[in-house]
PDB file of N, CA and C in Angstrom:
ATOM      1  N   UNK A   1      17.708 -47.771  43.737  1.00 45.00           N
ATOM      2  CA  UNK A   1      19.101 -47.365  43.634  1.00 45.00           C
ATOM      3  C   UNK A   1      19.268 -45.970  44.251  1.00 45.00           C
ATOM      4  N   UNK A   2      20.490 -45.810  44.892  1.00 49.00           N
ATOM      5  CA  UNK A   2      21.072 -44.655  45.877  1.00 49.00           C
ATOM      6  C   UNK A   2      21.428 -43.277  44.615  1.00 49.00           C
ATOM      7  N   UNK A   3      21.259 -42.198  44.561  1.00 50.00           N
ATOM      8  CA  UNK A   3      22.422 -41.414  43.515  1.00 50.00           C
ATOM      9  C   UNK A   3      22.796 -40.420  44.984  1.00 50.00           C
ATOM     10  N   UNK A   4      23.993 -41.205  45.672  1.00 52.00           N
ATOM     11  CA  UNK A   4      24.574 -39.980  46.732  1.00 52.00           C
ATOM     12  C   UNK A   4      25.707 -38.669  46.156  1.00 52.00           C
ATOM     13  N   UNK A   5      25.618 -39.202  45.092  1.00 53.00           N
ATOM     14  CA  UNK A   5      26.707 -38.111  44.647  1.00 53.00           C
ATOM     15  C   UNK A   5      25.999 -37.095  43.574  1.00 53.00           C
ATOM     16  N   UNK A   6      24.993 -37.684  43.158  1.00 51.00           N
ATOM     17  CA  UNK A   6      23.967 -37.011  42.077  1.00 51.00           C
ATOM     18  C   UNK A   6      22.931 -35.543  43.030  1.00 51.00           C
ATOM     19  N   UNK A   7      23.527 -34.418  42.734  1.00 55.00           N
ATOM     20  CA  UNK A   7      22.930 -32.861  43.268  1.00 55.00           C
ATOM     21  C   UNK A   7      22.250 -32.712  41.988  1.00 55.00           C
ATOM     22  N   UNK A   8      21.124 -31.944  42.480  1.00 62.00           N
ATOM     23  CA  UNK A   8      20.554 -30.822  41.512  1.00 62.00           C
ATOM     24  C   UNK A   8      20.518 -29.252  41.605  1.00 62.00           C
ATOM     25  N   UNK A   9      21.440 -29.154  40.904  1.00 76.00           N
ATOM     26  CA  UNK A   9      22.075 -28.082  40.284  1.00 76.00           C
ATOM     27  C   UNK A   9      20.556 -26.843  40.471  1.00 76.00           C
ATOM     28  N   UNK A  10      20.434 -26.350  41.027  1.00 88.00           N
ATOM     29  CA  UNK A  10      19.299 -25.268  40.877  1.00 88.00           C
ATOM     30  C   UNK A  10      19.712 -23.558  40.668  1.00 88.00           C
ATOM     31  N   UNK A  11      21.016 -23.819  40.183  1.00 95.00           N
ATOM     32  CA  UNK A  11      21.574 -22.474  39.289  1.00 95.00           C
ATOM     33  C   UNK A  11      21.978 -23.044  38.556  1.00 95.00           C
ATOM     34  N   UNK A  12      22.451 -21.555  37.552  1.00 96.00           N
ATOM     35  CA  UNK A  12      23.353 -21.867  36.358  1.00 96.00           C
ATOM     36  C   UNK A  12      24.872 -21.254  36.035  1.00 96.00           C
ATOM     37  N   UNK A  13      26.313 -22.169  35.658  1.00 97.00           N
ATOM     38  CA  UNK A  13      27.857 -21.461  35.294  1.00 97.00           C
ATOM     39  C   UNK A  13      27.414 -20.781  34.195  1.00 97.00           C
ATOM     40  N   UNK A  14      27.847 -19.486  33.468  1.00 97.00           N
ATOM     41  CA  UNK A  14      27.533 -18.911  32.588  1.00 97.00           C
ATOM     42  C   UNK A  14      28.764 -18.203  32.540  1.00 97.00           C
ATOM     43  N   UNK A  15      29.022 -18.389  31.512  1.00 97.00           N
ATOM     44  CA  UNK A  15      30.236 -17.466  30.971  1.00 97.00           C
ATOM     45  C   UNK A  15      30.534 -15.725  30.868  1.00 97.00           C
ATOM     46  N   UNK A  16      31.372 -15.273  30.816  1.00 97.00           N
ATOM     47  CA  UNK A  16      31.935 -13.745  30.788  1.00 97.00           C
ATOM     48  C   UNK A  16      31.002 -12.771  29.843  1.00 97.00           C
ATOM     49  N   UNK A  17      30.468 -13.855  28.965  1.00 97.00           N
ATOM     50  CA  UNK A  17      30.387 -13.275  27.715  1.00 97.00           C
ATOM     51  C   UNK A  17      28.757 -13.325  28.158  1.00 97.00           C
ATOM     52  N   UNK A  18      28.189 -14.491  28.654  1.00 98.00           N
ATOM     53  CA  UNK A  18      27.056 -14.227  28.832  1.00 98.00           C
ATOM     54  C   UNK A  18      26.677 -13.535  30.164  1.00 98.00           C
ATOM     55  N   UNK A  19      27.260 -13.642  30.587  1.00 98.00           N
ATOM     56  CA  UNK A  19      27.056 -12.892  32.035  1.00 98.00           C
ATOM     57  C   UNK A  19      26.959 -11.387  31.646  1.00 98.00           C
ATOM     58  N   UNK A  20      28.074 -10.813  30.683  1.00 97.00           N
ATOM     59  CA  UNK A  20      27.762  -9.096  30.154  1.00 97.00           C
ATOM     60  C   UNK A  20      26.178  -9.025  29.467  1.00 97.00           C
ATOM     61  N   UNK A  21      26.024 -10.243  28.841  1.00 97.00           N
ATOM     62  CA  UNK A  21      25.073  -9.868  28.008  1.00 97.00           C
ATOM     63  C   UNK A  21      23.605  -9.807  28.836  1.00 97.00           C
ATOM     64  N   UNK A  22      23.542 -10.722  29.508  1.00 97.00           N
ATOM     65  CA  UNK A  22      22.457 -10.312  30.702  1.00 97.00           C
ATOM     66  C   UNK A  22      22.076  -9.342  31.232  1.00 97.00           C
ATOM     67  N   UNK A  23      23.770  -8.773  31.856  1.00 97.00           N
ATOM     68  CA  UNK A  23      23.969  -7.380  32.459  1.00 97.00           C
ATOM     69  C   UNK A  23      22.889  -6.449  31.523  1.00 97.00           C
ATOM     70  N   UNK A  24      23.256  -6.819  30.057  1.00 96.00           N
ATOM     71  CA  UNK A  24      22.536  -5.249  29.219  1.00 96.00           C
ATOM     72  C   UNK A  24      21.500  -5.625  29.158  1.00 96.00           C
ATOM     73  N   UNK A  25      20.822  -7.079  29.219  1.00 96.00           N
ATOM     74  CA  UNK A  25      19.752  -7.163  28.502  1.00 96.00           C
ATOM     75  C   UNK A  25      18.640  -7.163  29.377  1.00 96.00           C
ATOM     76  N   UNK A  26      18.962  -7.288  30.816  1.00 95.00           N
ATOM     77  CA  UNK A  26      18.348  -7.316  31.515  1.00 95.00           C
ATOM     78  C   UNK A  26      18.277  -6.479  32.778  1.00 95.00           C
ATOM     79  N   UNK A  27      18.403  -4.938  32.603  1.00 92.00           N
ATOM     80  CA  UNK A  27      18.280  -4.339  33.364  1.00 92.00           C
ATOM     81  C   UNK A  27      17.674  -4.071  35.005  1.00 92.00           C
ATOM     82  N   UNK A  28      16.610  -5.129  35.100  1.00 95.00           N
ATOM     83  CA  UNK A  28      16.543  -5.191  36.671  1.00 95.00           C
ATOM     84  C   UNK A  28      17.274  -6.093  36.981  1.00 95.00           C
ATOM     85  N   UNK A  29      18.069  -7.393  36.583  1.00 97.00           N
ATOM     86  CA  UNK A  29      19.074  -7.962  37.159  1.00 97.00           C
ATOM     87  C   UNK A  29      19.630  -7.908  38.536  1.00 97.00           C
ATOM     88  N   UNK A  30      19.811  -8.186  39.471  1.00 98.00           N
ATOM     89  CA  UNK A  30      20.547  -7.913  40.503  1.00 98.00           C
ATOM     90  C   UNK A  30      21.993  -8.201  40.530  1.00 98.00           C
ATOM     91  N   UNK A  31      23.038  -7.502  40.750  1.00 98.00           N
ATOM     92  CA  UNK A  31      24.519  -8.065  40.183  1.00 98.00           C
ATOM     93  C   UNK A  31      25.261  -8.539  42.138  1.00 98.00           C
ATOM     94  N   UNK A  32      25.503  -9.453  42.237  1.00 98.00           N
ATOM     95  CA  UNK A  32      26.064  -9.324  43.767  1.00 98.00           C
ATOM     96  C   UNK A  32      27.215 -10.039  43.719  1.00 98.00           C
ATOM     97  N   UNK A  33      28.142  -9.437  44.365  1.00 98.00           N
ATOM     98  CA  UNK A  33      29.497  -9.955  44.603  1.00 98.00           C
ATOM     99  C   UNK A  33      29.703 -10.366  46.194  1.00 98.00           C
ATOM    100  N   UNK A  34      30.156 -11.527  46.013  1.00 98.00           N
ATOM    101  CA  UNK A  34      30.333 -12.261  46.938  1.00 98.00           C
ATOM    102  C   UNK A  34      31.879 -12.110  47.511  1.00 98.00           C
ATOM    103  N   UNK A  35      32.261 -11.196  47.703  1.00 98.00           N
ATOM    104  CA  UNK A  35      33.613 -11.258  47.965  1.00 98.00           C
ATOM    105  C   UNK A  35      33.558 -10.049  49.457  1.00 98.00           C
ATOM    106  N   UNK A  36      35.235  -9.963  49.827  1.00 98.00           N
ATOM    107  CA  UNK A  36      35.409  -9.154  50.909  1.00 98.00           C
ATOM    108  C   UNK A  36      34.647  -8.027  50.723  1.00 98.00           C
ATOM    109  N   UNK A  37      34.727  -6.891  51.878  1.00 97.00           N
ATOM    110  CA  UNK A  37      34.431  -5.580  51.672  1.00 97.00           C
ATOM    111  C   UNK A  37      35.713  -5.382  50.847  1.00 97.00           C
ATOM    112  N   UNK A  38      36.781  -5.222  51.413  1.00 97.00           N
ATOM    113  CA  UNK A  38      38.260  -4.824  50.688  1.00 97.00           C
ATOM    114  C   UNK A  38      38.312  -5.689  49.356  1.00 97.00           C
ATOM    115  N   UNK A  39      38.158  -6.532  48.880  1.00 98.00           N
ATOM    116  CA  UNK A  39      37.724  -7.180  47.761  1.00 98.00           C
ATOM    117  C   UNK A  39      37.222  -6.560  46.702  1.00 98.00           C
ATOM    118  N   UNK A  40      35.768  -5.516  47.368  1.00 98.00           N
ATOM    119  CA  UNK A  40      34.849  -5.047  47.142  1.00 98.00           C
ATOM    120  C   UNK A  40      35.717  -3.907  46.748  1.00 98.00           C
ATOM    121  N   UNK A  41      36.127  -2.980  47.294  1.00 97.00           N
ATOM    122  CA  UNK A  41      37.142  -1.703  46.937  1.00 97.00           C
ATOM    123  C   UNK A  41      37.832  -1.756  46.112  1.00 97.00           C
ATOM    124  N   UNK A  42      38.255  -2.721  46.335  1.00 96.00           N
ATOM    125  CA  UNK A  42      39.543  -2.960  45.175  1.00 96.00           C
ATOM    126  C   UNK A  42      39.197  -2.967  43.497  1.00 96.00           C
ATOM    127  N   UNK A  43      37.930  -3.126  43.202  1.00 96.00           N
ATOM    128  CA  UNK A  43      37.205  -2.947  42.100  1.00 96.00           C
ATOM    129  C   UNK A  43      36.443  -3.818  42.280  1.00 96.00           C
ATOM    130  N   UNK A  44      34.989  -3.534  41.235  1.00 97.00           N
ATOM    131  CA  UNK A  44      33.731  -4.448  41.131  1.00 97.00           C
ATOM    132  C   UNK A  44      33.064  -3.876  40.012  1.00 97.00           C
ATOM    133  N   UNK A  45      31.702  -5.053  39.523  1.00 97.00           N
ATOM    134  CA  UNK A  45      31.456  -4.866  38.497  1.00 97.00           C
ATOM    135  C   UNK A  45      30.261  -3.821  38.520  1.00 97.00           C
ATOM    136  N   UNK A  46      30.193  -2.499  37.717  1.00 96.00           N
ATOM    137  CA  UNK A  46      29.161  -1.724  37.987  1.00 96.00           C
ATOM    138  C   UNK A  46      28.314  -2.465  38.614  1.00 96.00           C
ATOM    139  N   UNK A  47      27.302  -1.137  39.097  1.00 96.00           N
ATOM    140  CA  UNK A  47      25.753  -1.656  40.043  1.00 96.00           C
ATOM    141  C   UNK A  47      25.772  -3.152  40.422  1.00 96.00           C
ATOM    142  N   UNK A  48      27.447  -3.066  41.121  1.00 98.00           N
ATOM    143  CA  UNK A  48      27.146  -4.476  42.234  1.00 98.00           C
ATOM    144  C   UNK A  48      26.681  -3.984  43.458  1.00 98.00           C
ATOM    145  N   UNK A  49      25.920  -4.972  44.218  1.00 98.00           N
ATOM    146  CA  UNK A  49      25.813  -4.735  46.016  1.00 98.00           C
ATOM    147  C   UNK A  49      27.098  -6.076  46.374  1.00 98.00           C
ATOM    148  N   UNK A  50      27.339  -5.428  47.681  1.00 98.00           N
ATOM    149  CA  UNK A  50      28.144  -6.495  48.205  1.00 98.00           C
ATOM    150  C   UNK A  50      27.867  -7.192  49.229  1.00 98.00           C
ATOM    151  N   UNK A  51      27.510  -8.314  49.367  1.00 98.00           N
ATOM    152  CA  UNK A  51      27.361  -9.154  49.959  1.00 98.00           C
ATOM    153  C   UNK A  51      27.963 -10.334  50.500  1.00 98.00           C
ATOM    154  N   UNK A  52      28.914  -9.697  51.256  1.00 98.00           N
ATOM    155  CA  UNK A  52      30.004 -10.857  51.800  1.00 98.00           C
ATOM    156  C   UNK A  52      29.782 -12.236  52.017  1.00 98.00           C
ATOM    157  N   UNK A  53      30.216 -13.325  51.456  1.00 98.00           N
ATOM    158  CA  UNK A  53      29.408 -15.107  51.273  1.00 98.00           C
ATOM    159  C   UNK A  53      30.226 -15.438  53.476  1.00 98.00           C
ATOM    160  N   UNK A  54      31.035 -14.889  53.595  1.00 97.00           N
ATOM    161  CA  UNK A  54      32.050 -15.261  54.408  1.00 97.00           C
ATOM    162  C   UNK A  54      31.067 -14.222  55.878  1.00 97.00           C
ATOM    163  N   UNK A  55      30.963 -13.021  55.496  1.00 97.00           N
ATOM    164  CA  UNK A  55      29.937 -12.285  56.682  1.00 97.00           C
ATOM    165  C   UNK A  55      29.368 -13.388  57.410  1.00 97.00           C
ATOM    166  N   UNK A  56      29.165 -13.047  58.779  1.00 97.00           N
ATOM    167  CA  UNK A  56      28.159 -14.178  59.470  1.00 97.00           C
ATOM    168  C   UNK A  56      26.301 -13.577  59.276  1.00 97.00           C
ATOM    169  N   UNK A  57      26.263 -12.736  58.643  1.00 97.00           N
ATOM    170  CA  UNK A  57      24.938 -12.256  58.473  1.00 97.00           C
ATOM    171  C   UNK A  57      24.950 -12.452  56.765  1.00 97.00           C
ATOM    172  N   UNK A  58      25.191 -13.090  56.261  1.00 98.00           N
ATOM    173  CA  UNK A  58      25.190 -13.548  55.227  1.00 98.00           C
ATOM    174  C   UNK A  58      23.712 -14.008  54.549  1.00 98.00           C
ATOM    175  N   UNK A  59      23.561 -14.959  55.122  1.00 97.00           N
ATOM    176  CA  UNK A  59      22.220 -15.838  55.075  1.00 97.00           C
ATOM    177  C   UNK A  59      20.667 -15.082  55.151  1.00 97.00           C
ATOM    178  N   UNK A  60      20.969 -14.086  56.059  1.00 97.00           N
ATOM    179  CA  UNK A  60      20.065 -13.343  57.109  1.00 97.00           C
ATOM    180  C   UNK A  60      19.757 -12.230  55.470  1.00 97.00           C
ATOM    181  N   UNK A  61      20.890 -11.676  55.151  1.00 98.00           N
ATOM    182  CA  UNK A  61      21.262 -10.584  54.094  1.00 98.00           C
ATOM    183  C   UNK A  61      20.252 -11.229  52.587  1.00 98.00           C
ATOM    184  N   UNK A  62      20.532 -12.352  52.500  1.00 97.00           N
ATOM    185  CA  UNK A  62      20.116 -13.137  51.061  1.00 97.00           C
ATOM    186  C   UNK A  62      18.223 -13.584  51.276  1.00 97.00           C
ATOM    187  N   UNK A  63      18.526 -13.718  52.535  1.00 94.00           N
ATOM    188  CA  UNK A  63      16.789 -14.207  52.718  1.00 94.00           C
ATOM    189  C   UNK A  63      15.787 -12.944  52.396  1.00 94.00           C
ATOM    190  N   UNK A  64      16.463 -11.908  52.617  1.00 96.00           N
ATOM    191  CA  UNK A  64      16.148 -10.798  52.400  1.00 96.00           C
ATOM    192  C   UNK A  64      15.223  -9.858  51.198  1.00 96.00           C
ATOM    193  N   UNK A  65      16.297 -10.834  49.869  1.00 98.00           N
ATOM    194  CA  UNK A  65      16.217 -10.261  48.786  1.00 98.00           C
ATOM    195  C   UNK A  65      14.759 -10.799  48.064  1.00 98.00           C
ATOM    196  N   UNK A  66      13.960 -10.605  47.540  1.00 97.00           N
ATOM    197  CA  UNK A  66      12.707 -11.046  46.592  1.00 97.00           C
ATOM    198  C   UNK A  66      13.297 -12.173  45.327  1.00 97.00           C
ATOM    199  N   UNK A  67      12.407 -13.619  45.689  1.00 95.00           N
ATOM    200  CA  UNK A  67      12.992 -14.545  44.669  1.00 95.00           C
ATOM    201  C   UNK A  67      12.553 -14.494  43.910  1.00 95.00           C
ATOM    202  N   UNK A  68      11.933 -13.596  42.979  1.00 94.00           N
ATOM    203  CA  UNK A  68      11.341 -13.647  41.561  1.00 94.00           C
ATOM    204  C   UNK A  68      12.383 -12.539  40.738  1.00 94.00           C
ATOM    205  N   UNK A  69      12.968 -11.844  41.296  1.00 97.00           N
ATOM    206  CA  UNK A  69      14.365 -11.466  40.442  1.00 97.00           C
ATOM    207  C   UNK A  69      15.584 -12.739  39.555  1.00 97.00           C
ATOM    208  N   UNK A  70      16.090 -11.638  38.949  1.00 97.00           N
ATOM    209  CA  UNK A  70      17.883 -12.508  38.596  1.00 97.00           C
ATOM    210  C   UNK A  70      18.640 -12.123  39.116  1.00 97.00           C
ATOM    211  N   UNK A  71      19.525 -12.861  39.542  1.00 98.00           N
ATOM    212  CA  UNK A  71      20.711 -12.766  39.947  1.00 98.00           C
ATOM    213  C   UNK A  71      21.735 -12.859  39.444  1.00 98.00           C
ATOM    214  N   UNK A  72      22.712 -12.318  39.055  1.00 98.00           N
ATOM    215  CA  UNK A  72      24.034 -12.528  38.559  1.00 98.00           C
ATOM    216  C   UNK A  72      25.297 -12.390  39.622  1.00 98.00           C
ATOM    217  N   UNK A  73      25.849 -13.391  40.080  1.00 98.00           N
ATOM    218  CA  UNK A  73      26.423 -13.954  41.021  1.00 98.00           C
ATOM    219  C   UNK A  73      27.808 -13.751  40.684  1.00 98.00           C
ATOM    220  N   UNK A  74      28.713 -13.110  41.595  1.00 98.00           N
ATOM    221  CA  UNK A  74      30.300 -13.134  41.175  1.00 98.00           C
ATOM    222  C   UNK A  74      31.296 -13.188  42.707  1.00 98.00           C
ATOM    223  N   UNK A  75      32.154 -13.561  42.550  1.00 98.00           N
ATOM    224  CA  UNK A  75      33.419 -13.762  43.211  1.00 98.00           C
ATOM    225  C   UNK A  75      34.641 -13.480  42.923  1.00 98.00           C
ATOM    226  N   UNK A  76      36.170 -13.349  42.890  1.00 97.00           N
ATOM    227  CA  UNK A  76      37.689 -13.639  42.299  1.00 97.00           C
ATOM    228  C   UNK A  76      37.692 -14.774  41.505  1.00 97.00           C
ATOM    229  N   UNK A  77      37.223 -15.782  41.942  1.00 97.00           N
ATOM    230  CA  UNK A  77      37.240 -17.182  40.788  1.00 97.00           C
ATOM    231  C   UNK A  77      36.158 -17.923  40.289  1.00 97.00           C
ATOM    232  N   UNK A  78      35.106 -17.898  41.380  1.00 95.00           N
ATOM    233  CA  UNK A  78      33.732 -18.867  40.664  1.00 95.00           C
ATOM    234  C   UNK A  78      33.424 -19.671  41.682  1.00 95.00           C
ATOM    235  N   UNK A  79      34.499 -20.017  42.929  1.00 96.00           N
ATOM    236  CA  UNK A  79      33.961 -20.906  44.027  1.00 96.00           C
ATOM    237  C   UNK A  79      33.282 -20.417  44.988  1.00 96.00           C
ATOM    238  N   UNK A  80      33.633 -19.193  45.141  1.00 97.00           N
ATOM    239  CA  UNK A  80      32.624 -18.540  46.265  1.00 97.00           C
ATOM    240  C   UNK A  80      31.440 -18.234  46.197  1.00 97.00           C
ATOM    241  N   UNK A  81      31.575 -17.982  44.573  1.00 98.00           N
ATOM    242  CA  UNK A  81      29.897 -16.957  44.164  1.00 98.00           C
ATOM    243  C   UNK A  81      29.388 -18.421  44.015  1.00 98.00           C
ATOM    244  N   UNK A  82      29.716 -19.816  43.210  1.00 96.00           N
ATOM    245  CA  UNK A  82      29.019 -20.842  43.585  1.00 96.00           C
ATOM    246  C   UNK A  82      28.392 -21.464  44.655  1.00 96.00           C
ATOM    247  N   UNK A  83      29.147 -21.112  45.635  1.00 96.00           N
ATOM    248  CA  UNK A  83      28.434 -21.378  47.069  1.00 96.00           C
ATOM    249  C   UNK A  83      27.118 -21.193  47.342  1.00 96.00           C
ATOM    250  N   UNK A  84      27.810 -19.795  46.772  1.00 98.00           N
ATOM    251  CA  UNK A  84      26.528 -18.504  47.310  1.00 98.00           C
ATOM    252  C   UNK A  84      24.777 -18.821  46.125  1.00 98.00           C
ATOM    253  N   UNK A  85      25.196 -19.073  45.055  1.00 97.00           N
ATOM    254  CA  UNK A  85      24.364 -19.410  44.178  1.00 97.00           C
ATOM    255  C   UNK A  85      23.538 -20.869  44.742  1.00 97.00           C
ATOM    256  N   UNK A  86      24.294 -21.754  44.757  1.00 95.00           N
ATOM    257  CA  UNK A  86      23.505 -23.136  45.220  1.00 95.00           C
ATOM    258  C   UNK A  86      22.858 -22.950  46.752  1.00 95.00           C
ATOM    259  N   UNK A  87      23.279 -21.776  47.914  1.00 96.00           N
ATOM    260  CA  UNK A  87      22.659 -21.245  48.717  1.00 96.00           C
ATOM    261  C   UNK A  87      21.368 -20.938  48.478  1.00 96.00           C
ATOM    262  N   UNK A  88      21.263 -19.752  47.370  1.00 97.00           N
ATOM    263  CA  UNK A  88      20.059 -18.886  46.823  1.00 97.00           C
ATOM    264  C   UNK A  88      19.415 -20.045  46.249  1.00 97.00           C
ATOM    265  N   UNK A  89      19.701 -21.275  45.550  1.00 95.00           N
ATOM    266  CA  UNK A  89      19.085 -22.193  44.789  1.00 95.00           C
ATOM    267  C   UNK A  89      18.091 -22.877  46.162  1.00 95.00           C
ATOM    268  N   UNK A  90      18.588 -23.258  46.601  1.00 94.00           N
ATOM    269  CA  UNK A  90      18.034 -23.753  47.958  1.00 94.00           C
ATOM    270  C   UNK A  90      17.581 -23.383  48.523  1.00 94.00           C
ATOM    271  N   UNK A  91      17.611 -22.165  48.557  1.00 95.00           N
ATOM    272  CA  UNK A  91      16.093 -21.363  49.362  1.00 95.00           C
ATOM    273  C   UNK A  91      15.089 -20.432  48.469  1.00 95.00           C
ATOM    274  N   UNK A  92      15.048 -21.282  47.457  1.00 94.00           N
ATOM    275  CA  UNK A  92      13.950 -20.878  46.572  1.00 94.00           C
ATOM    276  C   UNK A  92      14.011 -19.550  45.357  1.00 94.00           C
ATOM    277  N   UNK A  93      15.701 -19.572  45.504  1.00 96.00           N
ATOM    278  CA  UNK A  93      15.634 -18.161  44.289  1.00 96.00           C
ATOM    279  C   UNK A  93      15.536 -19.427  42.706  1.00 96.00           C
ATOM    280  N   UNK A  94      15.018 -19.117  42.365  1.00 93.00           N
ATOM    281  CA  UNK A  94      14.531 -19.472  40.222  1.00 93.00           C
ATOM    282  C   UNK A  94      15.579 -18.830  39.281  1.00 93.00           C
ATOM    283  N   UNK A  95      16.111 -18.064  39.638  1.00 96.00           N
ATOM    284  CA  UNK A  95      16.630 -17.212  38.091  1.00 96.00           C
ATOM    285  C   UNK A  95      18.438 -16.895  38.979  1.00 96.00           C
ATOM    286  N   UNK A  96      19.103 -17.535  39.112  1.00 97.00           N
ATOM    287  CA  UNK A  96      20.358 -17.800  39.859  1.00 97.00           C
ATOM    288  C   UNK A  96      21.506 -17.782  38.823  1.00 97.00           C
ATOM    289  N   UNK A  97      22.266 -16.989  38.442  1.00 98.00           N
ATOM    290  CA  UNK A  97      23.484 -17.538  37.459  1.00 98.00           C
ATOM    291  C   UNK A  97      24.885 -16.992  38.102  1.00 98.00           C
ATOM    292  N   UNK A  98      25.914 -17.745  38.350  1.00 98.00           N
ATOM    293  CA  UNK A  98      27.061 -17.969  38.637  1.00 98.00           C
ATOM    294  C   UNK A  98      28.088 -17.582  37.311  1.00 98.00           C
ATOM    295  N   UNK A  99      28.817 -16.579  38.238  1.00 98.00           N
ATOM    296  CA  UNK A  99      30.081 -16.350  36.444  1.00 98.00           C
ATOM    297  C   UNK A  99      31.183 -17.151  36.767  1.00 98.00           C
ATOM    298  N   UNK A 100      31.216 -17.874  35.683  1.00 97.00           N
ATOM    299  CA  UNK A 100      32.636 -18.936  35.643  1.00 97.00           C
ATOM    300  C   UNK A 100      33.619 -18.421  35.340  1.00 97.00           C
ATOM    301  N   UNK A 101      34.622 -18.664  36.586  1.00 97.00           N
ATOM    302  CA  UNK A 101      36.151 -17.575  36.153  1.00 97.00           C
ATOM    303  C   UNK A 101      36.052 -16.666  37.342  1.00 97.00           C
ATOM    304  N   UNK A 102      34.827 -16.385  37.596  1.00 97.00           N
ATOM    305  CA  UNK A 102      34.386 -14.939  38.715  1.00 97.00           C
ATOM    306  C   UNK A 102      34.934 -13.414  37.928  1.00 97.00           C
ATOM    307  N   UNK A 103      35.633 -12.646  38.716  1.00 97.00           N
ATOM    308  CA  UNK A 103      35.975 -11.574  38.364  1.00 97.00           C
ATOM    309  C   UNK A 103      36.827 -11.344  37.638  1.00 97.00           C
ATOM    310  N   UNK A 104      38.189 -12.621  37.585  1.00 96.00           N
ATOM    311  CA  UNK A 104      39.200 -12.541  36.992  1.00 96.00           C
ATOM    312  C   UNK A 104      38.698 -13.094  35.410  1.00 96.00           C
ATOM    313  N   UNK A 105      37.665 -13.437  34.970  1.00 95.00           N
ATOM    314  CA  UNK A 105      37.146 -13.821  33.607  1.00 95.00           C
ATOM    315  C   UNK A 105      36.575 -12.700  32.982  1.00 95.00           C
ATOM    316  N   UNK A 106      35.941 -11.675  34.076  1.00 94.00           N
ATOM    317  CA  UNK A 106      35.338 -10.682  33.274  1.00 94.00           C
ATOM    318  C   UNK A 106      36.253  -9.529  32.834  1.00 94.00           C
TER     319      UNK A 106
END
């Protein structure tokens, strides 16, 4: 039997609430926002880097980073930083979490 619609999920949605609590509890964390530079200005969540999902050096930027970290993944709503998360899932990052809601939840 086919499962064409069946993905494996190799991050995790995590809520506002858990997403802060990570933030404290886990101090090397990496926090990255996936949004514009101007996005980026407009406010962000302490000790974010920005990492534009939309940049064409995007990919180049993420391959970059060491996959034995966490990640805490954000956007304006949750679709972008998801992208960006099932990206990192796929090229071998382990510890991947996506905030549901994105910025406007936190």
């Amino acid at each position: 039997m086919f499962d064409f619609f069946k993905t494996k999920k190799n991050y995790e949605n995590i809520s506002s609430s858990a997403f802060k609590a990570m933030i404290s509890e886990n101090p090397n964390a990496v926090i990255i926002d996936v949004r514009t530079a101007l996005e980026f200005k407009q406010g962000s969540i302490p000790k974010a880097i920005n990492i534009d999902l939309m940049d064409v050096n995007f990919s180049q930027k993420i391959t970059q980073l060491a996959k034995d970290k966490t990640y805490l993944v954000y956007c304006r709503s949750g679709n972008r930083s998801g992208s960006a998360c099932k990206y990192m899932g796929d090229n071998g990052f382990e510890h991947v979490y996506n905030l549901s809601g994105g910025i406007m939840s936190y």
